[in-house]
XYZ file of C-alpha atoms in Angstrom:
326
model
C -268.561 113.965 -40.507
C -268.357 112.755 -44.111
C -264.657 113.679 -44.290
C -263.991 111.742 -41.081
C -265.707 108.638 -42.500
C -263.614 108.864 -45.681
C -260.428 109.258 -43.602
C -261.309 106.188 -41.522
C -262.053 104.147 -44.653
C -258.761 105.141 -46.266
C -256.817 104.314 -43.120
C -258.630 100.993 -42.760
C -257.745 100.063 -46.340
C -254.101 101.002 -45.815
C -253.901 98.972 -42.600
C -255.563 96.027 -44.349
C -253.071 96.203 -47.223
C -250.168 96.424 -44.776
C -251.386 93.336 -42.894
C -251.819 91.433 -46.163
C -248.282 92.347 -47.235
C -246.906 91.121 -43.897
C -248.905 87.880 -44.071
C -247.881 87.223 -47.682
C -244.350 88.580 -47.488
C -242.877 85.726 -49.543
C -245.367 86.197 -52.404
C -244.935 89.971 -52.281
C -241.174 89.568 -52.501
C -241.593 87.337 -55.568
C -243.967 89.767 -57.265
C -241.705 92.761 -56.585
C -238.786 90.804 -58.039
C -240.971 89.932 -61.039
C -241.864 93.592 -61.633
C -238.227 94.661 -61.367
C -237.247 91.877 -63.763
C -239.796 93.077 -66.346
C -238.613 96.652 -65.907
C -234.938 95.724 -66.189
C -235.248 93.369 -69.171
C -238.062 94.949 -71.194
C -239.191 98.410 -70.135
C -235.897 100.181 -69.388
C -233.990 98.942 -72.479
C -236.891 99.671 -74.829
C -237.984 103.054 -73.444
C -234.868 104.763 -72.050
C -233.161 105.448 -75.425
C -236.392 106.834 -76.901
C -237.164 109.005 -73.861
C -233.703 110.597 -73.992
C -233.799 110.936 -77.770
C -237.289 112.456 -77.742
C -236.246 115.142 -75.255
C -233.244 116.029 -77.395
C -235.350 116.083 -80.572
C -237.928 118.365 -78.955
C -235.211 120.802 -77.889
C -233.860 120.950 -81.449
C -237.186 121.670 -83.125
C -237.973 118.204 -84.465
C -241.614 118.591 -83.375
C -241.968 121.697 -85.540
C -240.360 119.866 -88.468
C -242.576 116.764 -88.199
C -245.668 118.799 -87.387
C -245.288 121.054 -90.416
C -244.297 118.181 -92.700
C -247.231 115.941 -91.776
C -249.773 118.716 -91.219
C -251.717 117.951 -94.434
C -251.945 114.235 -93.571
C -252.921 114.746 -89.915
C -255.595 117.296 -90.787
C -257.147 115.310 -93.626
C -257.252 111.963 -91.806
C -257.608 112.908 -88.120
C -258.514 116.628 -88.259
C -255.908 117.422 -85.636
C -252.907 119.662 -85.079
C -249.901 118.745 -87.238
C -247.773 118.399 -84.083
C -249.830 115.297 -83.254
C -247.720 113.526 -85.874
C -244.749 113.628 -83.492
C -246.668 111.850 -80.713
C -248.131 109.390 -83.246
C -244.747 108.430 -84.733
C -242.701 108.380 -81.514
C -245.479 106.574 -79.634
C -245.599 103.911 -82.332
C -241.842 103.365 -82.089
C -241.322 103.489 -78.328
C -244.671 102.249 -76.971
C -246.943 103.315 -74.108
C -246.980 105.216 -71.835
C -244.630 107.354 -73.938
C -247.496 108.927 -75.903
C -248.807 110.480 -72.669
C -245.319 111.747 -71.838
C -244.827 113.280 -75.291
C -248.329 114.797 -75.286
C -247.678 116.368 -71.893
C -244.342 117.768 -73.140
C -245.962 119.357 -76.195
C -248.695 120.828 -73.996
C -246.133 122.293 -71.578
C -244.315 123.909 -74.493
C -247.649 125.291 -75.797
C -247.311 123.392 -79.068
C -250.793 121.905 -78.535
C -253.784 122.861 -76.385
C -255.784 120.684 -73.999
C -258.368 119.760 -76.659
C -255.729 118.580 -79.086
C -253.891 116.739 -76.289
C -257.079 114.948 -75.242
C -257.714 113.845 -78.815
C -254.106 112.754 -79.471
C -254.097 110.445 -76.444
C -257.126 108.599 -77.786
C -255.376 107.139 -80.858
C -251.666 107.054 -79.968
C -251.788 104.230 -77.408
C -249.229 101.921 -79.041
C -247.445 99.025 -77.367
C -243.707 98.741 -77.932
C -243.176 96.607 -81.082
C -240.260 94.729 -79.487
C -242.486 93.792 -76.543
C -245.136 92.351 -78.872
C -242.773 90.609 -81.302
C -240.436 89.338 -78.611
C -241.923 88.978 -75.134
C -245.544 88.237 -76.043
C -245.245 86.154 -79.210
C -242.085 84.217 -78.315
C -241.734 84.195 -74.509
C -245.445 84.054 -73.575
C -247.361 82.503 -76.502
C -244.423 80.544 -77.932
C -245.674 81.359 -81.428
C -243.467 83.743 -83.352
C -245.815 83.861 -86.352
C -248.664 85.552 -84.404
C -246.505 88.439 -83.191
C -246.855 90.475 -86.372
C -250.619 89.802 -86.488
C -251.028 91.173 -82.958
C -248.887 94.175 -83.858
C -250.839 95.012 -87.028
C -254.264 94.593 -85.410
C -253.217 96.613 -82.366
C -251.756 99.440 -84.471
C -254.433 99.520 -87.175
C -257.262 99.648 -84.615
C -255.640 102.806 -83.208
C -255.836 104.381 -86.650
C -259.503 103.367 -86.872
C -260.168 105.094 -83.534
C -258.400 108.230 -84.744
C -260.580 108.261 -87.853
C -263.819 107.518 -85.950
C -263.173 110.445 -83.604
C -261.810 112.824 -86.229
C -264.703 115.243 -85.591
C -264.078 115.209 -81.839
C -262.298 118.518 -81.095
C -261.425 119.086 -84.780
C -258.527 121.479 -85.363
C -258.963 124.681 -87.316
C -258.402 124.430 -91.039
C -254.956 125.707 -91.896
C -252.872 125.846 -95.043
C -252.400 122.162 -95.877
C -250.279 122.643 -98.976
C -247.293 120.310 -98.812
C -243.918 121.996 -98.508
C -240.495 120.724 -97.487
C -239.006 124.191 -97.042
C -241.433 125.374 -94.335
C -240.715 122.458 -91.952
C -236.957 123.121 -92.190
C -237.479 126.842 -91.591
C -239.649 126.204 -88.520
C -237.177 123.691 -87.102
C -234.295 126.133 -87.591
C -236.206 128.996 -85.954
C -236.963 126.888 -82.880
C -233.375 125.642 -82.618
C -231.996 129.200 -82.795
C -234.392 130.378 -80.049
C -233.320 127.541 -77.741
C -230.395 128.852 -75.678
C -229.562 125.543 -73.955
C -226.192 123.941 -74.645
C -226.030 120.374 -75.940
C -224.519 119.257 -72.627
C -227.372 120.737 -70.622
C -229.977 119.262 -72.978
C -228.501 115.756 -72.711
C -228.127 116.027 -68.929
C -231.718 117.212 -68.443
C -232.983 114.509 -70.820
C -231.234 111.703 -68.932
C -232.481 112.897 -65.531
C -236.070 113.320 -66.768
C -236.022 109.915 -68.505
C -234.701 108.039 -65.460
C -237.278 109.709 -63.198
C -240.053 108.761 -65.607
C -238.887 105.140 -65.802
C -238.680 104.896 -62.003
C -242.253 106.180 -61.842
C -243.294 103.442 -64.284
C -241.467 100.806 -62.201
C -243.166 101.981 -59.017
C -246.619 102.011 -60.605
C -246.217 98.514 -62.061
C -244.998 97.166 -58.692
C -247.899 98.707 -56.755
C -250.509 97.259 -59.116
C -248.842 93.847 -59.097
C -249.018 93.882 -55.291
C -252.716 94.786 -55.532
C -253.419 91.826 -57.842
C -251.536 89.513 -55.456
C -253.608 90.690 -52.483
C -256.854 90.257 -54.445
C -255.766 86.738 -55.453
C -255.174 85.868 -51.784
C -258.623 87.119 -50.786
C -260.745 85.885 -53.694
C -260.380 82.357 -55.012
C -260.942 82.788 -58.759
C -260.652 80.202 -61.515
C -257.591 80.585 -63.791
C -259.595 82.266 -66.596
C -261.112 84.977 -64.389
C -257.763 85.384 -62.661
C -255.986 86.021 -65.969
C -258.557 88.622 -67.067
C -258.566 90.365 -63.686
C -254.778 90.491 -63.581
C -254.667 91.788 -67.157
C -257.166 94.551 -66.434
C -255.122 95.663 -63.428
C -251.549 95.024 -64.620
C -251.212 94.065 -68.272
C -247.938 92.113 -68.216
C -248.997 89.768 -65.425
C -252.323 89.197 -67.181
C -250.520 88.318 -70.418
C -248.348 85.817 -68.560
C -251.394 84.172 -66.923
C -253.233 84.098 -70.265
C -250.365 82.263 -71.944
C -250.698 79.442 -69.375
C -254.443 78.944 -69.845
C -255.866 75.808 -71.443
C -257.044 77.643 -74.550
C -256.336 77.421 -78.257
C -253.645 79.697 -79.657
C -256.341 81.692 -81.448
C -258.187 82.645 -78.278
C -254.954 83.285 -76.372
C -253.957 85.670 -79.163
C -257.339 87.422 -79.078
C -257.276 87.888 -75.301
C -253.633 89.011 -75.353
C -254.346 91.585 -78.070
C -257.326 92.956 -76.158
C -255.321 93.233 -72.932
C -252.533 95.089 -74.749
C -254.994 97.487 -76.357
C -256.710 98.236 -73.047
C -253.343 98.598 -71.319
C -254.362 97.736 -67.769
C -255.060 100.146 -64.915
C -251.323 100.348 -64.259
C -250.738 101.980 -67.664
C -253.824 104.146 -67.163
C -252.420 105.378 -63.860
C -249.110 106.185 -65.565
C -250.999 108.133 -68.221
C -252.903 110.056 -65.557
C -249.659 110.919 -63.774
C -248.209 112.423 -66.972
C -251.254 114.591 -67.721
C -251.997 115.394 -64.080
C -250.617 118.949 -64.263
C -252.310 119.714 -67.578
C -255.920 120.311 -68.602
C -255.874 117.240 -70.836
C -258.833 114.946 -70.085
C -258.374 111.318 -69.097
C -261.930 109.951 -69.585
C -261.904 110.038 -73.438
C -258.633 108.056 -73.283
C -260.356 105.446 -71.084
C -263.331 105.118 -73.470
C -260.955 104.873 -76.442
C -259.104 102.000 -74.768
C -262.307 99.996 -74.372
C -263.125 100.564 -78.039
C -259.494 99.786 -78.925
C -259.673 96.432 -77.123
C -262.921 95.482 -78.888
C -261.747 96.454 -82.389
C -258.300 94.861 -82.097
C -259.740 91.634 -80.662
C -262.310 91.501 -83.467
C -259.604 92.014 -86.114
C -257.552 89.132 -84.705
C -260.659 86.933 -84.617
C -261.414 87.705 -88.285
C -257.906 87.305 -89.690
C -256.264 84.697 -87.413
C -257.110 81.560 -89.423
C -256.076 83.136 -92.725
C -252.862 84.466 -91.150
C -251.892 81.031 -89.784
C -252.477 79.426 -93.200
C -250.236 81.984 -94.926
C -247.508 82.172 -92.312
């Protein structure tokens, strides 16, 4: 009986959504075009090269090299596996949800376990620097000088989270003596064991990267449609609408926030908090990457709430001083 009720509820929701899409077909068309435009202009150009490159680097033992090289640093600061350094560095460069993708790849290759993967995800949620410095600061906020402030507060708060949770699933103490020879030896050993040709590696990397980016496009579009349907049903004021949209789909929320009648300081604070939380769209992408692993999602969710609070507080504290200097 309970299963039948759940089935009816699910079907009712799907029918309701379908009717709403048909009734608001013009708005839905605009929002789908908007999501594709974001994907084409921002997401694909910024993520595709890094996704392909990361796959190639993994196949040639770069994870072993970075992991061994930064093992002393990662263990002393974050008490985690040295291989976490790869996710930390690549995630910082390419932006979310790449950290979830890289973490899942390392887990699949048995370079980390589920405990380490769960911990890594908590403090490697970085937004793409080009997105912050370009799209948010210039296109949305029309204030180039706040871009770097948002970037620093967003990134540094991640490091704070990593340090705060350093005793959560701490890694075993290993030899942390710095050596440059050991990383090269480990990288070479992995490369020799890998029997794939360079052509096959590149081909597999391109296919996997395109599939991942299409998944991201689909997820963003679905959540944008959801926000549009909610907006049609509930008549919210512009402030609540911006927050709701940001919590569901970050990019749309950032766009709404930039149009609010607020001071630049508060727009910057809200924008930074939305970026640090990521929106349910990014959370769903993260869940899809770790779905086939034993890596836990809930600690990532809690970390994002803390991330939003810390990063917003940092912007609040340093904004006035930053504006005076820059």
